[in-house]
Coordinates of C-alpha atoms in Angstrom, one line a residue:
M664 CA -32.7 68.2 96.0
F665 CA -30.9 67.9 92.7
D666 CA -31.1 65.6 89.7
L667 CA -28.2 63.5 88.5
N668 CA -28.1 64.0 84.7
L669 CA -26.3 60.9 83.6
I670 CA -27.5 61.1 80.0
N671 CA -25.9 64.4 79.4
N672 CA -22.8 63.6 81.3
P673 CA -19.8 64.8 79.3
G674 CA -17.6 62.0 80.3
L675 CA -20.0 59.4 79.1
Q676 CA -20.5 61.2 75.9
K677 CA -16.8 61.3 75.2
F678 CA -16.5 57.6 76.0
N679 CA -19.4 56.8 73.7
K680 CA -17.8 58.8 70.9
K681 CA -14.5 56.9 71.4
E682 CA -16.4 53.6 71.2
D683 CA -18.2 54.7 68.1
K684 CA -14.9 55.8 66.6
L685 CA -13.3 52.5 67.4
E686 CA -16.3 50.7 66.0
N687 CA -16.1 52.7 62.8
N688 CA -12.4 52.1 62.6
K689 CA -13.0 48.3 63.0
K690 CA -15.8 48.5 60.3
N691 CA -13.5 50.5 57.9
K692 CA -10.5 48.2 58.5
A693 CA -12.9 45.2 57.9
K694 CA -14.1 46.9 54.7
D695 CA -10.6 47.6 53.5
Y696 CA -9.6 44.0 54.4
K697 CA -12.5 42.7 52.2
E698 CA -11.7 45.1 49.4
K699 CA -8.0 44.1 49.4
K700 CA -9.0 40.4 49.6
M701 CA -11.3 40.9 46.6
K702 CA -8.7 42.8 44.7
N703 CA -6.1 40.0 45.5
K704 CA -8.7 37.4 44.4
N705 CA -9.4 39.4 41.1
S706 CA -5.6 39.9 40.7
I707 CA -4.8 36.2 41.1
F708 CA -7.7 35.3 38.8
F709 CA -6.6 37.6 36.0
K710 CA -3.0 36.4 36.4
K711 CA -4.2 32.8 36.2
F712 CA -6.4 33.7 33.2
F713 CA -3.5 35.5 31.5
I714 CA -1.2 32.5 32.0
I715 CA -3.8 30.1 30.6
I716 CA -4.4 32.4 27.6
F717 CA -0.7 32.8 27.1
F718 CA 0.0 28.9 27.4
A719 CA -2.9 28.3 25.0
V720 CA -1.7 30.8 22.4
T721 CA 1.9 29.4 22.7
V722 CA 0.8 25.8 22.4
L723 CA -1.5 26.6 19.4
S724 CA 1.4 28.7 17.7
L725 CA 3.8 25.7 18.3
A726 CA 1.3 23.3 16.9
I727 CA 0.8 25.4 13.8
L728 CA 4.5 25.7 13.3
I729 CA 5.1 21.9 13.7
F730 CA 2.1 21.2 11.3
R731 CA 3.5 23.7 8.8
H732 CA 7.0 22.2 9.1
N733 CA 5.8 18.7 8.7
F734 CA 3.6 19.7 5.9
I735 CA 6.5 21.2 4.0
I736 CA 8.8 18.3 4.7
D737 CA 6.0 15.9 3.7
S738 CA 5.3 17.8 0.4
N739 CA 9.0 18.0 -0.4
S740 CA 9.4 14.3 0.3
I741 CA 6.4 13.3 -1.9
N742 CA 7.9 15.6 -4.7
T743 CA 11.3 13.8 -4.2
Y744 CA 9.7 10.4 -4.3
N745 CA 7.8 11.3 -7.5
L746 CA 11.0 12.5 -9.2
S747 CA 13.0 9.4 -8.0
L748 CA 10.1 7.2 -9.6
S749 CA 10.1 9.1 -12.9
K750 CA 13.9 8.8 -13.3
V751 CA 13.8 5.1 -12.5
L752 CA 11.0 4.6 -15.0
N753 CA 13.0 6.3 -17.7
V754 CA 15.9 4.0 -17.1
I755 CA 13.7 0.9 -17.2
D756 CA 12.0 2.2 -20.4
Q757 CA 15.3 2.9 -22.2
N758 CA 16.7 -0.6 -21.3
Q759 CA 13.6 -2.8 -21.8
K760 CA 15.4 -5.2 -24.1
K761 CA 18.2 -5.7 -21.6
I762 CA 15.9 -6.5 -18.5
N763 CA 13.1 -8.6 -17.4
L764 CA 10.8 -6.7 -15.1
N765 CA 9.3 -8.7 -12.3
L766 CA 7.1 -6.1 -10.6
I767 CA 6.3 -2.6 -9.7
N768 CA 4.3 -2.1 -6.5
L769 CA 3.1 1.2 -5.0
Y770 CA 1.9 0.3 -1.5
E771 CA 1.1 2.3 1.6
N772 CA 4.7 2.7 2.9
E773 CA 6.9 1.5 0.1
L774 CA 7.4 1.6 -3.7
S775 CA 9.2 -1.5 -4.8
I776 CA 10.6 -2.3 -8.3
D777 CA 12.3 -5.6 -9.0
F778 CA 13.8 -6.7 -12.3
K779 CA 16.5 -9.0 -13.6
C780 CA 19.2 -7.9 -16.0
N781 CA 20.2 -10.1 -19.0
D782 CA 24.0 -9.8 -18.4
L783 CA 26.5 -8.6 -15.9
D784 CA 27.4 -5.5 -17.9
T785 CA 23.8 -4.3 -17.9
F786 CA 23.5 -5.1 -14.3
Y787 CA 26.5 -2.8 -13.2
N788 CA 25.6 -0.1 -15.8
L789 CA 22.0 0.1 -14.4
L790 CA 23.1 -0.1 -10.9
D791 CA 25.3 2.8 -11.3
L792 CA 22.7 4.8 -13.2
I793 CA 19.9 4.2 -10.7
S794 CA 22.3 4.7 -7.7
V795 CA 23.0 8.3 -9.1
E796 CA 19.3 9.0 -9.0
I797 CA 18.2 7.4 -5.7
N798 CA 21.4 6.6 -3.8
D799 CA 21.2 3.7 -1.5
K800 CA 17.6 2.8 -2.3
V801 CA 18.7 0.3 -4.9
K802 CA 20.4 -3.0 -4.1
G803 CA 22.0 -5.4 -6.5
F804 CA 22.3 -9.2 -6.1
N805 CA 24.2 -11.8 -8.2
I806 CA 22.7 -15.1 -7.3
Q807 CA 23.5 -18.2 -9.5
N808 CA 23.9 -16.1 -12.7
N809 CA 20.8 -14.1 -12.0
H810 CA 21.6 -10.4 -11.9
I811 CA 18.8 -8.8 -10.0
L812 CA 18.1 -5.2 -8.9
N813 CA 15.8 -4.3 -6.1
I814 CA 14.6 -0.8 -5.7
R815 CA 12.8 0.3 -2.5
I816 CA 11.6 3.9 -2.1
P817 CA 9.6 5.2 0.9
W818 CA 6.0 5.9 -0.3
K819 CA 2.8 7.3 0.8
I820 CA -0.8 6.8 -0.3
K821 CA -3.1 9.8 0.4
R822 CA -6.5 9.2 -1.0
K823 CA -8.6 12.0 -2.3
S824 CA -12.3 11.2 -2.0
N825 CA -13.2 13.0 -5.2
F826 CA -10.8 10.8 -7.4
N827 CA -12.0 7.3 -7.2
I828 CA -11.5 4.4 -9.7
D829 CA -14.5 5.4 -11.8
F830 CA -13.0 8.9 -12.2
L831 CA -9.6 7.4 -13.2
D832 CA -11.3 5.0 -15.7
G833 CA -13.0 8.0 -17.3
E834 CA -9.9 10.1 -17.5
L835 CA -7.9 7.4 -19.0
N836 CA -10.6 6.7 -21.7
D837 CA -10.5 10.4 -22.6
L838 CA -6.7 10.3 -22.8
K839 CA -6.9 7.3 -25.2
M840 CA -3.8 5.7 -23.7
G841 CA -4.0 2.7 -26.1
F842 CA -4.3 -0.1 -23.6
K843 CA -7.1 -2.4 -22.6
Q844 CA -8.8 -1.4 -19.4
E845 CA -11.9 -2.5 -17.4
I846 CA -13.3 -2.1 -13.9
Y847 CA -13.6 -5.4 -11.9
K848 CA -14.7 -5.6 -8.3
D849 CA -14.0 -2.0 -7.7
K850 CA -10.6 -2.3 -9.1
L851 CA -9.2 -0.9 -12.4
I852 CA -7.4 -3.7 -14.5
I853 CA -5.1 -2.6 -17.3
V854 CA -3.3 -4.9 -19.7
S855 CA -0.6 -3.6 -22.0
D856 CA 3.0 -3.6 -22.9
L857 CA 5.7 -2.0 -20.6
S858 CA 6.0 1.3 -22.6
K859 CA 2.4 2.1 -22.2
I860 CA 2.3 1.0 -18.6
I861 CA 5.2 3.3 -17.8
N862 CA 3.3 6.1 -19.7
F863 CA 0.3 5.3 -17.5
I864 CA 2.3 5.9 -14.3
K865 CA 3.8 9.2 -15.6
V866 CA 0.3 10.4 -16.4
L867 CA -0.6 9.7 -12.7
I868 CA 2.4 11.6 -11.6
D869 CA 1.5 14.6 -14.0
I870 CA -2.0 14.8 -12.8
N871 CA -1.0 14.4 -9.2
L872 CA -2.9 11.2 -8.5
I873 CA 0.0 8.8 -8.1
H874 CA -0.4 8.8 -4.4
N875 CA -4.1 8.3 -4.6
F876 CA -4.2 4.5 -5.4
K877 CA -2.5 1.3 -4.5
I878 CA -1.0 -0.1 -7.7
E879 CA 0.4 -3.5 -8.6
I880 CA 2.2 -4.2 -11.9
K881 CA 3.5 -7.6 -12.9
Q882 CA 4.2 -9.5 -16.1
I883 CA 1.7 -12.1 -17.3
E884 CA 3.7 -15.3 -17.3
S885 CA 1.2 -17.4 -19.0
L886 CA 1.8 -15.9 -22.5
P887 CA 4.3 -17.3 -25.0
D888 CA 7.9 -16.3 -24.8
G889 CA 8.6 -13.0 -26.2
L890 CA 5.3 -11.4 -25.4
N891 CA 6.1 -8.9 -22.6
I892 CA 2.6 -8.1 -21.6
F893 CA 1.9 -6.7 -18.1
Q894 CA -1.1 -6.4 -15.9
V895 CA -1.9 -3.5 -13.7
V896 CA -4.3 -3.6 -10.8
V897 CA -5.3 -0.2 -9.4
E898 CA -7.4 0.1 -6.3

């Protein structure tokens, strides 16, 4: 009689060890695969995150550059417009007796000045003078013995909330400009001769408020001949 010891059979033990080794290899490979997959996912995530951050920074930098560029251009344009207006006003002021001013309007997109010259020589002289200052933004028309100059300059109104009509009224009172002024329906009404009106506009340019208000200037036609009195409406 003898016993079969299958449990302690060396062949079976070797086989079991091989199986265990294969199983461990599978587990290790699976673990390595998962780790590689996770690393790949993390790598892809960080790449995407980096691309998004890079794109965002690039767009933001570009936006800042464009804003800065536009701001500089805008500021330069405004300074150019103000200088053009000042020079045109000087020409008008020095030639008051030779012209009849129709209007000066400072609106949202355009500054317009229209006046009629008393004679042809004045017409051509002023056309040349103003053309030197603002180039092609002045046009001349001779219609049935009326010698008319039209000025159109690009303009912008940029309102500052702290500087309203009441503030402007107070500032002008303090400056004692020498004209009649009152507030009516949230508008500042000024009545005076052309020289003082021109000084008023120059003051607005000097204190950097010329672009804060819409301004209309026109001659009061109901007065007797020879009285060149103008009304200004500021809002």
